[in-house]
Short mmCIF file of C-alpha atoms in Angstrom, two decimals:
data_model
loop_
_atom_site.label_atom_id
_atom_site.label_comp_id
_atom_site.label_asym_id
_atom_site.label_seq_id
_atom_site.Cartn_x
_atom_site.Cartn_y
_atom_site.Cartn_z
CA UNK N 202 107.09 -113.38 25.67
CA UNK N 203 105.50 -114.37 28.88
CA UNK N 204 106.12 -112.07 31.85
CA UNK N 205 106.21 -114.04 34.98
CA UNK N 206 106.07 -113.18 38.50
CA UNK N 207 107.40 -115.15 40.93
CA UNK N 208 106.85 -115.05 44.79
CA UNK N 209 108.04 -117.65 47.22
CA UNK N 210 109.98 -117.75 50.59
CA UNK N 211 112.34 -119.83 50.14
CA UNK N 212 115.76 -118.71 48.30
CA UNK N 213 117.11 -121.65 47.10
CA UNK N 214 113.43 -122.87 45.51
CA UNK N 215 112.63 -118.96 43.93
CA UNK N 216 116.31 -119.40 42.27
CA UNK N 217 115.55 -122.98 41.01
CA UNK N 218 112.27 -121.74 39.16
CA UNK N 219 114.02 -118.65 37.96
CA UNK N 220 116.42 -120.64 36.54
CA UNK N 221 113.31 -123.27 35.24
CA UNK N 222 111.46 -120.73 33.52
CA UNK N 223 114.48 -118.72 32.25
CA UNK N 224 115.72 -121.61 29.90
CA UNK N 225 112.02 -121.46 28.35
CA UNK N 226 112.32 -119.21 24.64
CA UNK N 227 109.35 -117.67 25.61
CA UNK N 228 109.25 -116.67 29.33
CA UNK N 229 110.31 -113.77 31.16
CA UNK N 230 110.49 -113.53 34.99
CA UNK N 231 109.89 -109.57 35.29
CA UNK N 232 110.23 -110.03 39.22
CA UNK N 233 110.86 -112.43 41.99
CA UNK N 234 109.56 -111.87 45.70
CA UNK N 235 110.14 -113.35 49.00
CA UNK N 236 106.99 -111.86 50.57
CA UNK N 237 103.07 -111.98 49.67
CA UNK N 238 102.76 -108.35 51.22
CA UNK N 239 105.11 -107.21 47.99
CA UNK N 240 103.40 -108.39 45.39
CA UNK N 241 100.63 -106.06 44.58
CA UNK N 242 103.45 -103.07 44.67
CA UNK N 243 105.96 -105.44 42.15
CA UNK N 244 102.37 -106.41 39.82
CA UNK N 245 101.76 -102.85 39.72
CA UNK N 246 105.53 -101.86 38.77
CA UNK N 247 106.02 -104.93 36.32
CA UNK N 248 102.80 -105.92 34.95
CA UNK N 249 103.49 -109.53 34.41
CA UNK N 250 100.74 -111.89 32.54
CA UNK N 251 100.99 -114.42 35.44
CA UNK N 252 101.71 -114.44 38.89
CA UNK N 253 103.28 -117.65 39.78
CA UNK N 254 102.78 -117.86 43.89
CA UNK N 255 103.22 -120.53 46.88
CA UNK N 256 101.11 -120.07 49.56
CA UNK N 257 102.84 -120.13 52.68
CA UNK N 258 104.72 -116.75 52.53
CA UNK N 259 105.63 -114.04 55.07
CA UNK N 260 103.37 -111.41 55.35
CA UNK N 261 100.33 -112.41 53.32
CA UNK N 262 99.50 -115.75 52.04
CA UNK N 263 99.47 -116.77 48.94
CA UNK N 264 95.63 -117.03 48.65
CA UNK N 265 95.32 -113.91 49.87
CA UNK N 266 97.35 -112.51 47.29
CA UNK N 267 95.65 -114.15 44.97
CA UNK N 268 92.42 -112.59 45.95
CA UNK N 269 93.72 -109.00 45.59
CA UNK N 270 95.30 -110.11 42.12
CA UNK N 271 92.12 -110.97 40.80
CA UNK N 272 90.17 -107.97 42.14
CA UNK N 273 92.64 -105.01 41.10
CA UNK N 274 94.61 -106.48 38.29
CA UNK N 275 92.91 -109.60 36.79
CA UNK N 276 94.68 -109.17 33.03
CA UNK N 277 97.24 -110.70 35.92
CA UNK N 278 96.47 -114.84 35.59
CA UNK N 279 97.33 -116.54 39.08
CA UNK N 280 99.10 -120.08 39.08
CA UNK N 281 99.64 -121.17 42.56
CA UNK N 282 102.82 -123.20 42.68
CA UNK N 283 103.11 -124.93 46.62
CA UNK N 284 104.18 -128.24 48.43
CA UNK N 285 101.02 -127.79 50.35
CA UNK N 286 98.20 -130.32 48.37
CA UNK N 287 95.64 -130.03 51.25
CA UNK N 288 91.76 -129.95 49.50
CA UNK N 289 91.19 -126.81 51.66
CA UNK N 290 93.49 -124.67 49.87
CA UNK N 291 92.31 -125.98 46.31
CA UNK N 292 88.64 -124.69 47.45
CA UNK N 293 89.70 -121.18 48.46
CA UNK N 294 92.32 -120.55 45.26
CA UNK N 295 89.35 -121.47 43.30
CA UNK N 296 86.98 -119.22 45.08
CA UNK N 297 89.59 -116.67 44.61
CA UNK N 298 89.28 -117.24 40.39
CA UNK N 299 93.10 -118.99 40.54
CA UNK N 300 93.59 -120.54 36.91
CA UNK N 301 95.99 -122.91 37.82
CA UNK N 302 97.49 -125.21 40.85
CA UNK N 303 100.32 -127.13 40.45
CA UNK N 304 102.43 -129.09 43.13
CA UNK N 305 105.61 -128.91 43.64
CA UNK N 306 106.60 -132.33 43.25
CA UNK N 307 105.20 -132.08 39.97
CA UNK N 308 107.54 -132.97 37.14
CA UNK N 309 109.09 -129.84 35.90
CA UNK N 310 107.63 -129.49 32.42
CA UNK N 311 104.78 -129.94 33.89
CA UNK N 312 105.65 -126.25 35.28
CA UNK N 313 105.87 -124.34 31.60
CA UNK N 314 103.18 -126.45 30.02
CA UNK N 315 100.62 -124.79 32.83
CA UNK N 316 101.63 -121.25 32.86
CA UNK N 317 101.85 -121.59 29.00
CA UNK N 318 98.21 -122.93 29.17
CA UNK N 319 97.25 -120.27 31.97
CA UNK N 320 98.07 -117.48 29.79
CA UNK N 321 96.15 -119.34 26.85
CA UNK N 322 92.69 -118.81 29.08
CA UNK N 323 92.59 -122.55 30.18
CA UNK N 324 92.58 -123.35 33.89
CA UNK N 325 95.19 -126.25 34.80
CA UNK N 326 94.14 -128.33 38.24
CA UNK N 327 95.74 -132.01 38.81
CA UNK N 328 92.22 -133.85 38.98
CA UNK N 329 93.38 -136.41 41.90
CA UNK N 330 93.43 -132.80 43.97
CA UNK N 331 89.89 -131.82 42.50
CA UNK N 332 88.93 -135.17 43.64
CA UNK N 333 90.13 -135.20 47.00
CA UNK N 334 88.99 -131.62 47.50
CA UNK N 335 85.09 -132.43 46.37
CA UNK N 336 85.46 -135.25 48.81
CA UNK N 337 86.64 -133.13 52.23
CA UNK N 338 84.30 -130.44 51.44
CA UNK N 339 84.60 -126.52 51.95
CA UNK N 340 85.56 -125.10 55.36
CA UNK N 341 82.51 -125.60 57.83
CA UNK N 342 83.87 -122.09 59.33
CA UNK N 343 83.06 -118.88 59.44
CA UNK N 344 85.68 -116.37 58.55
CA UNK N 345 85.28 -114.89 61.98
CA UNK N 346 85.87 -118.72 63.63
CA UNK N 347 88.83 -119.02 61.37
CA UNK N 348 90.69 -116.14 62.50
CA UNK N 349 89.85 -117.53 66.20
CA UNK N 350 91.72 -120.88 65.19
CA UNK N 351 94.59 -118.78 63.54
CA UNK N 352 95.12 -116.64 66.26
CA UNK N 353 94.74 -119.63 69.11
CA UNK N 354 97.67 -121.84 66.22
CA UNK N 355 100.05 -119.46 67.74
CA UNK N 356 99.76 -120.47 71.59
CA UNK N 357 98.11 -117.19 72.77
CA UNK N 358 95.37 -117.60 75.65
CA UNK N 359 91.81 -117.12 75.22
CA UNK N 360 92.63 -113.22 76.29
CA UNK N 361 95.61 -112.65 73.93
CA UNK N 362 93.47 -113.94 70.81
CA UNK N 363 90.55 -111.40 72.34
CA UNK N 364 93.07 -108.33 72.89
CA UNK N 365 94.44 -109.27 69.36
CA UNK N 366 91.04 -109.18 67.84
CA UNK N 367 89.35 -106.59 69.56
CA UNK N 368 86.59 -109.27 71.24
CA UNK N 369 85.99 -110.23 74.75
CA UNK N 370 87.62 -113.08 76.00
CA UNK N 371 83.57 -114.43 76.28
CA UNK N 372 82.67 -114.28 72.47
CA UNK N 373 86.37 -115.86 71.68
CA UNK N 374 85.43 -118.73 73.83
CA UNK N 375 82.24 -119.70 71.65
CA UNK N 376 84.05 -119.01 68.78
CA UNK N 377 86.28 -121.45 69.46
CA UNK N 378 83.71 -124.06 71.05
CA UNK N 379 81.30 -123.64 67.77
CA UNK N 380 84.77 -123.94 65.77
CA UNK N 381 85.69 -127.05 67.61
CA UNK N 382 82.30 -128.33 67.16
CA UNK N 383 82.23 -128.21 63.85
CA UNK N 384 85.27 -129.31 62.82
CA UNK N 385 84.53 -132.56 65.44
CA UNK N 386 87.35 -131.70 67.27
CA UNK N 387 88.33 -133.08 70.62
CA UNK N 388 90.14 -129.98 72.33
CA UNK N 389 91.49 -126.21 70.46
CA UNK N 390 95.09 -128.40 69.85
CA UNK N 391 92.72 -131.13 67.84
CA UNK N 392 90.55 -128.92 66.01
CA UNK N 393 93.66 -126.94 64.70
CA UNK N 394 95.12 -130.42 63.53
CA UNK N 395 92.45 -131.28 61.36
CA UNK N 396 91.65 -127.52 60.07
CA UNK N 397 95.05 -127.19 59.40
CA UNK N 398 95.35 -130.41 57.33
CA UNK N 399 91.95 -130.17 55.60
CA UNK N 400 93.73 -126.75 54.36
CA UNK N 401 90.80 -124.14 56.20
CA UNK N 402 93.23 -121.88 57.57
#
Protein backbone atom coordinates (compact mmCIF):
# COMPACT_ATOMS: atom_id res chain seq x y z
CA UNK A 1 0.00 0.00 0.00
CA UNK A 2 0.83 3.59 -0.52
CA UNK A 3 0.75 5.80 2.58
CA UNK A 4 -0.32 9.22 1.66
CA UNK A 5 -0.23 12.42 3.37
CA UNK A 6 -2.39 14.95 2.63
CA UNK A 7 -2.23 18.72 3.61
CA UNK A 8 -4.47 21.40 2.27
CA UNK A 9 -6.65 24.30 3.68
CA UNK A 10 -9.53 23.90 2.39
CA UNK A 11 -12.15 21.26 3.96
CA UNK A 12 -14.31 20.53 1.36
CA UNK A 13 -11.13 19.95 -1.31
CA UNK A 14 -8.88 17.71 1.58
CA UNK A 15 -12.31 15.54 1.86
CA UNK A 16 -12.70 15.28 -1.98
CA UNK A 17 -9.03 13.83 -2.37
CA UNK A 18 -9.49 11.67 0.66
CA UNK A 19 -12.28 10.32 -0.81
CA UNK A 20 -10.14 10.24 -4.51
CA UNK A 21 -7.37 8.36 -3.23
CA UNK A 22 -9.37 6.14 -0.82
CA UNK A 23 -11.29 4.31 -3.71
CA UNK A 24 -7.64 3.47 -5.13
CA UNK A 25 -6.78 -0.64 -4.00
CA UNK A 26 -3.57 0.49 -3.24
CA UNK A 27 -3.51 3.84 -1.35
CA UNK A 28 -3.68 4.75 2.12
CA UNK A 29 -4.13 8.32 3.44
CA UNK A 30 -2.25 7.83 6.95
CA UNK A 31 -3.11 11.64 7.71
CA UNK A 32 -4.80 14.71 6.47
CA UNK A 33 -3.76 18.38 7.59
CA UNK A 34 -5.13 21.77 7.31
CA UNK A 35 -1.83 23.51 8.14
CA UNK A 36 1.88 23.40 6.58
CA UNK A 37 3.26 24.11 10.22
CA UNK A 38 1.77 20.34 11.10
CA UNK A 39 3.22 18.43 8.79
CA UNK A 40 6.68 17.64 9.85
CA UNK A 41 5.07 16.53 13.46
CA UNK A 42 2.16 14.20 11.39
CA UNK A 43 5.41 12.85 8.77
CA UNK A 44 7.21 12.06 11.80
CA UNK A 45 4.12 10.24 13.60
CA UNK A 46 2.85 8.49 10.28
CA UNK A 47 5.65 7.99 8.01
CA UNK A 48 3.82 8.16 4.79
CA UNK A 49 5.77 7.41 1.28
CA UNK A 50 4.38 10.70 -0.16
CA UNK A 51 3.36 13.87 0.98
CA UNK A 52 0.71 15.16 -1.22
CA UNK A 53 0.70 19.23 -0.45
CA UNK A 54 -0.92 22.61 -1.93
CA UNK A 55 0.94 25.46 -1.43
CA UNK A 56 -1.00 28.14 -0.10
CA UNK A 57 -1.58 26.90 3.52
CA UNK A 58 -1.76 28.55 6.96
CA UNK A 59 1.23 28.64 8.74
CA UNK A 60 3.93 27.48 6.34
CA UNK A 61 3.68 27.16 2.69
CA UNK A 62 3.67 24.42 0.91
CA UNK A 63 7.19 24.91 -0.58
CA UNK A 64 8.43 25.44 2.50
CA UNK A 65 7.27 22.28 3.70
CA UNK A 66 8.53 20.74 1.05
CA UNK A 67 11.98 21.92 1.75
CA UNK A 68 12.04 20.53 5.33
CA UNK A 69 10.52 17.17 3.85
CA UNK A 70 13.33 16.68 1.73
CA UNK A 71 16.04 17.65 4.24
CA UNK A 72 14.86 15.54 7.41
CA UNK A 73 12.78 12.82 5.90
CA UNK A 74 13.45 12.39 2.13
CA UNK A 75 12.32 8.37 2.04
CA UNK A 76 9.12 11.01 2.21
CA UNK A 77 8.45 11.77 -1.89
CA UNK A 78 6.72 15.33 -2.22
CA UNK A 79 3.85 15.80 -4.91
CA UNK A 80 2.62 19.27 -4.79
CA UNK A 81 -1.05 19.27 -5.64
CA UNK A 82 -2.31 23.37 -6.05
CA UNK A 83 -4.62 25.64 -8.24
CA UNK A 84 -1.70 27.97 -8.28
CA UNK A 85 0.26 27.15 -11.99
CA UNK A 86 2.47 30.32 -11.73
CA UNK A 87 6.30 29.33 -13.32
CA UNK A 88 7.69 30.80 -10.05
CA UNK A 89 6.45 28.18 -7.88
CA UNK A 90 7.45 25.28 -10.40
CA UNK A 91 11.22 26.76 -10.03
CA UNK A 92 11.33 26.74 -6.23
CA UNK A 93 9.41 23.06 -5.73
CA UNK A 94 12.06 21.94 -8.01
CA UNK A 95 14.88 23.57 -6.20
CA UNK A 96 13.36 22.07 -3.21
CA UNK A 97 13.86 18.22 -4.97
CA UNK A 98 9.68 18.05 -5.36
CA UNK A 99 9.05 14.83 -7.60
CA UNK A 100 5.90 15.79 -8.78
CA UNK A 101 3.42 18.94 -9.60
CA UNK A 102 0.15 18.47 -10.59
CA UNK A 103 -2.76 21.09 -11.01
CA UNK A 104 -5.71 20.95 -9.73
CA UNK A 105 -7.77 21.17 -12.65
CA UNK A 106 -6.06 18.23 -13.74
CA UNK A 107 -8.27 15.28 -14.61
CA UNK A 108 -8.52 13.11 -11.62
CA UNK A 109 -6.69 9.97 -12.69
CA UNK A 110 -4.33 12.01 -13.57
CA UNK A 111 -4.01 12.35 -9.56
CA UNK A 112 -3.20 8.35 -8.76
CA UNK A 113 -1.26 7.81 -11.93
CA UNK A 114 1.43 10.59 -10.44
CA UNK A 115 1.69 9.64 -6.89
CA UNK A 116 1.75 5.98 -8.18
CA UNK A 117 4.68 7.11 -10.48
CA UNK A 118 6.21 9.37 -7.58
CA UNK A 119 6.62 6.51 -5.38
CA UNK A 120 8.06 4.47 -8.47
CA UNK A 121 11.26 7.12 -8.44
CA UNK A 122 9.96 9.02 -11.58
CA UNK A 123 9.33 12.76 -11.30
CA UNK A 124 5.81 13.80 -12.90
CA UNK A 125 5.74 17.76 -14.18
CA UNK A 126 2.92 18.84 -16.89
CA UNK A 127 5.56 20.05 -19.60
CA UNK A 128 3.31 23.21 -20.79
CA UNK A 129 4.30 24.38 -16.92
CA UNK A 130 8.08 23.39 -17.50
CA UNK A 131 7.72 25.42 -20.55
CA UNK A 132 6.26 28.42 -19.29
CA UNK A 133 8.50 28.30 -16.24
CA UNK A 134 11.98 28.11 -18.48
CA UNK A 135 10.42 31.01 -20.28
CA UNK A 136 9.71 33.59 -17.04
CA UNK A 137 12.91 32.66 -15.52
CA UNK A 138 13.92 32.22 -11.72
CA UNK A 139 13.17 34.99 -9.20
CA UNK A 140 15.61 38.03 -9.91
CA UNK A 141 15.40 38.42 -5.89
CA UNK A 142 17.24 37.96 -3.18
CA UNK A 143 15.74 36.07 -0.33
CA UNK A 144 16.29 39.08 1.83
CA UNK A 145 14.25 41.42 -1.03
CA UNK A 146 11.61 38.78 -1.01
CA UNK A 147 10.76 38.87 2.49
CA UNK A 148 10.69 42.88 1.97
CA UNK A 149 7.90 42.32 -0.79
CA UNK A 150 6.09 39.75 1.56
CA UNK A 151 6.07 41.77 4.42
CA UNK A 152 5.12 45.24 2.35
CA UNK A 153 1.91 42.44 0.45
CA UNK A 154 0.35 42.91 3.76
CA UNK A 155 -0.10 46.88 3.80
CA UNK A 156 2.45 47.58 6.61
CA UNK A 157 4.58 50.93 6.17
CA UNK A 158 8.11 51.06 5.41
CA UNK A 159 8.59 51.06 9.51
CA UNK A 160 6.23 48.13 10.29
CA UNK A 161 8.09 45.82 7.61
CA UNK A 162 11.54 47.25 9.45
CA UNK A 163 10.19 46.63 13.17
CA UNK A 164 8.93 43.22 11.77
CA UNK A 165 12.28 42.36 10.40
CA UNK A 166 14.59 43.73 12.71
CA UNK A 167 16.08 46.45 9.88
CA UNK A 168 15.96 50.14 9.78
CA UNK A 169 13.34 51.68 8.02
CA UNK A 170 16.63 52.99 5.62
CA UNK A 171 17.90 49.47 4.44
CA UNK A 172 13.98 48.39 3.93
CA UNK A 173 13.66 51.26 1.61
CA UNK A 174 16.52 49.98 -0.85
CA UNK A 175 15.35 46.74 -0.45
CA UNK A 176 12.36 47.54 -1.80
CA UNK A 177 13.71 50.11 -4.54
CA UNK A 178 16.42 47.32 -5.79
CA UNK A 179 13.28 44.84 -5.55
CA UNK A 180 11.18 47.13 -7.60
CA UNK A 181 13.94 47.60 -9.93
CA UNK A 182 14.38 44.42 -10.74
CA UNK A 183 11.26 43.13 -11.09
CA UNK A 184 10.58 46.50 -13.58
CA UNK A 185 8.06 47.54 -11.43
CA UNK A 186 6.34 50.88 -11.47
CA UNK A 187 5.55 51.49 -7.63
CA UNK A 188 5.76 48.60 -4.28
CA UNK A 189 1.71 47.85 -5.34
CA UNK A 190 3.19 46.97 -9.10
CA UNK A 191 6.15 45.13 -8.25
CA UNK A 192 4.06 42.86 -5.85
CA UNK A 193 1.61 42.25 -8.90
CA UNK A 194 4.03 40.86 -11.09
CA UNK A 195 6.19 38.93 -8.26
CA UNK A 196 3.19 37.58 -7.10
CA UNK A 197 2.00 36.27 -10.51
CA UNK A 198 5.43 35.18 -11.80
CA UNK A 199 5.07 32.90 -8.48
CA UNK A 200 8.52 34.62 -6.49
CA UNK A 201 6.89 34.97 -3.31
Amino acid sequence: MIRILIAEDMHMIRGALVALLSREDDMDVVAEIDRGDHVMGEITRTRPDIALLDIDMPGLDGLSVAALITERVPETQVLILTGLSQPGYLLRALQAHVRGFVVKDAPAQTLADSIRKVVAGERVIDPDLVAAALETGSSPLTSREAEVIRAAETGISTDEIATTLFLSPATVRNYLSNAITKIGGRNRIDAIRIARNAGWL
